[in-house]
Amino acid sequence: MALLQIAEPGMSAAPHQHKLAIGIDLGTTNSLVATVQSGMSTVLQDEHGHALLPSVVRYLEDGNIAIGHLAQAAQSADPKNTISSVKRFMGRGINDIPDTTHIPYKFRDTGAGMVQIETRAGIKSPVEISAEILRVLKDRAEKALGGELTGAVITVPAYFDDAQRQATKDAARLAGLNVLRLLNEPTAAAVAYGLDNASEGVYVIYDLGGGTFDVSILRLSKGVFEVLATNGDSSLGGDDFDHRIFCWILSEAELPPLNQEDTRLLLTKTREVKEWLSENYEAQITSVLSTGKIVNIKLTADKLVELTQTLVTKTLNPTRKALRDANLSIEEIKGVVLVGGATRMPQIRQAVAEFFKQEPLTNLDPDKVVALGAAIQANVLAGNRSDDDLLLLDVIPLSLGLETMGGLVERLIPRNATLPVARAQDFTTFKDGQTAMSIHVLQGERELVSDCRSLAKFELRGIPPMAAGAARIRVTFQVDADGLLSVTAREQSSGVEAEIVVKPSYGLSEDEITNMLKSSFEAAEQDKQARALRESIVDAERLIEAINAALAEDGHLLSADENFTIQAQVQALKTTIHDKNKDHIIQAIEILNHSTENFAGRRMDASVKKAFAGKNLNKLEL
Amino acid sequence: MELLQRNYFELLGLPTQFEIDLTILDEHYRKLQSEVHPDRFVTASSNERMQSMQIATQVNEAYQTLKNNTARARYLLQLNGIETLEESNTAMPADFLMLQMEWREAIDDANAAKNVSALDALLIEIKQMAKALSLNLNHQFAENSYSQASESVRKLSFIDKISADINRAIEQLEN
């Protein structure tokens, strides 16, 4: 007779329930959402059957917000309030935008920090605008999947720096998404591609999107995708090709300086022309401007190649650098995968083929492959584990350094270091009784502060007062799997942990985000208390689920007493949720976290032993 | 967590010695990261996420150290209480000093002449010397000749630096 396993009441956390997770490609030009259903990764469509959501947000007169195709259609009519390619402004300052003359938006020059755009609905941060796009995709997914989402994997260009990544994460937070992972776009593409083709070997992902260029070199082997090196240009993309055509039209048609409507009109036209010339020999450009002037000229495919040749060449420098960093020659590359709509241009395909001396692989839809890969990974991270799960080992794209005396940057973490990575650096004080210090962190490969990208100033406070030079402050710089930096500091002799206040150079402060969250909620839920309570309940429920899963798997690592204590605390936490007392909930979470610290460590040791023990067992079987 | 107490060799399931099987190192690294990497703990408790971050970081550090001959040798010497003092110790045998000067001159000449292939050739020559030094390290550690191993590490460290300089020079000429 078969023995039935009956779980103890409260112990089965429904571990076999499929978790709903999505992958989102938040693109410069178009955004997509995908999910894994019945083992297959699929892109979700809207009610009109569109998979692609144009990354365009329009603030209307009546206070509503239009996102996607409808917004895009109004671009020429309402250029100041219809924002497209907002990805180019995430984590960027006003000085980063090279040429604002042809951009119709009204930028607010605050002198420092992330750029802001003045719209009829008020001053908007690129983070808020991106959140609108994410919200649409979240709604689309929830409708399609009919349930609450465990979380989302959101892709970012591999070459995005810390500020750009943090801005993306903040946008997700505003949209009410639980971010499982920020995933690099080339890596996501590799996941979709690798699984689709069961490939093994060293591959190059050449990803030219609307506004960003990434080139990543990955080694694919059973179960593990390892990024060897990545490089790119976070302000080079299809948009720049459009811009070249635009400038050519201005000079060819001898046009006077255009107003914003006509600028937007022609820019839209240039994109159509560019896409047309990927398949045809010539394009007739016909437009009627608001002044009544008629533009009627012809652009050939050859002329387009001539106009944009330098842009194509620009993509090859990062490519060479990545190969050098990975210590590889083109002969060792098994295949080159093209990602991003801009790679449909024949001149790109040709340039890549010539450089790598092999035909690039294009059998997956370059528009969808990133979202598909993100969904596959989301499925794994949310907890729907299986035997073919992949491990993605990604890298930090840019070196991290500290400002030292004389405006120099001392490199702390080198580019292409595998994540997660950490470095510790010791500091001391200058003055007697000094209790605070400021550390300036930068990203980049150059030696001067002025040539690198300022990331943030980390203020250490609460250093125990000592004689000058006596304090030994160990500052640990940790970069997580999302590529985001966090800093902790401890004074070694006293063991005191310093308080860290982060002042991002191109990001939102915690207060700013809280304000945005407040203003984005429906009237009924504006109560700060109600929101805080709900957040604590979500945290508590997640923790209970995690602990129950852990007990189900590794409860045998605990003594009967320890098991009993933990379960009692789980029960206590459940009671506080029921009583809806926020402070009690938070307290109970704290207690449960504290008492399971040890358990977590044992689980880690045990799973590692199991991993290596398996190897020996195989040998015995021989 | 017991894992954090181990040295890099123990952590990666290898014997604590200079000569290691790099294929096994790769295999063990991937196996280990498959178990401890933060991706495995995304929906786990904050404790587990924190510990996973710590150990995965350590595993990466261990792997990078053991994978590279110079770093592995340096680490092994450290485990034996010997600091290689590469920053401060400039005492090198005369013949190596001569070699250093020749190489520096060759780089300057090649740079001035914008000769990338000369730099490439120099890189190959230097890599061969590094290979020979690594072979020496095998013997030196096998015989516990730590001071000789220390000197080899100092030479290799210099070679690593000069290789990076050459790569940078090539990059600048290519741009």
Coordinates of C-alpha atoms in Angstrom, one line a residue, chain A residues 188-197 337-340 343-344 349 361-370 372:
Chain A
A188 CA 17.5 38.3 -22.2
A189 CA 17.8 37.8 -25.9
A190 CA 20.5 35.1 -25.4
V191 CA 18.1 33.3 -23.1
A192 CA 15.3 33.3 -25.7
Y193 CA 17.8 32.4 -28.4
G194 CA 19.8 29.8 -26.5
L195 CA 16.8 27.9 -25.4
D196 CA 15.1 28.1 -28.7
N197 CA 18.1 26.6 -30.4
V337 CA 22.7 37.3 -32.9
L338 CA 21.0 40.5 -34.1
V339 CA 18.5 42.1 -31.7
G340 CA 16.5 45.3 -32.0
T343 CA 19.2 45.6 -37.1
R344 CA 16.7 45.1 -39.9
R349 CA 23.6 43.3 -41.3
L361 CA 21.7 34.9 -37.0
T362 CA 18.3 36.5 -37.5
N363 CA 15.8 33.7 -37.1
L364 CA 14.1 35.2 -34.0
D365 CA 11.9 38.3 -34.3
P366 CA 14.3 41.1 -33.2
D367 CA 11.4 43.1 -31.7
K368 CA 10.2 40.3 -29.5
V369 CA 13.2 38.3 -28.5
V370 CA 14.1 40.5 -25.4
L372 CA 10.4 36.5 -24.6

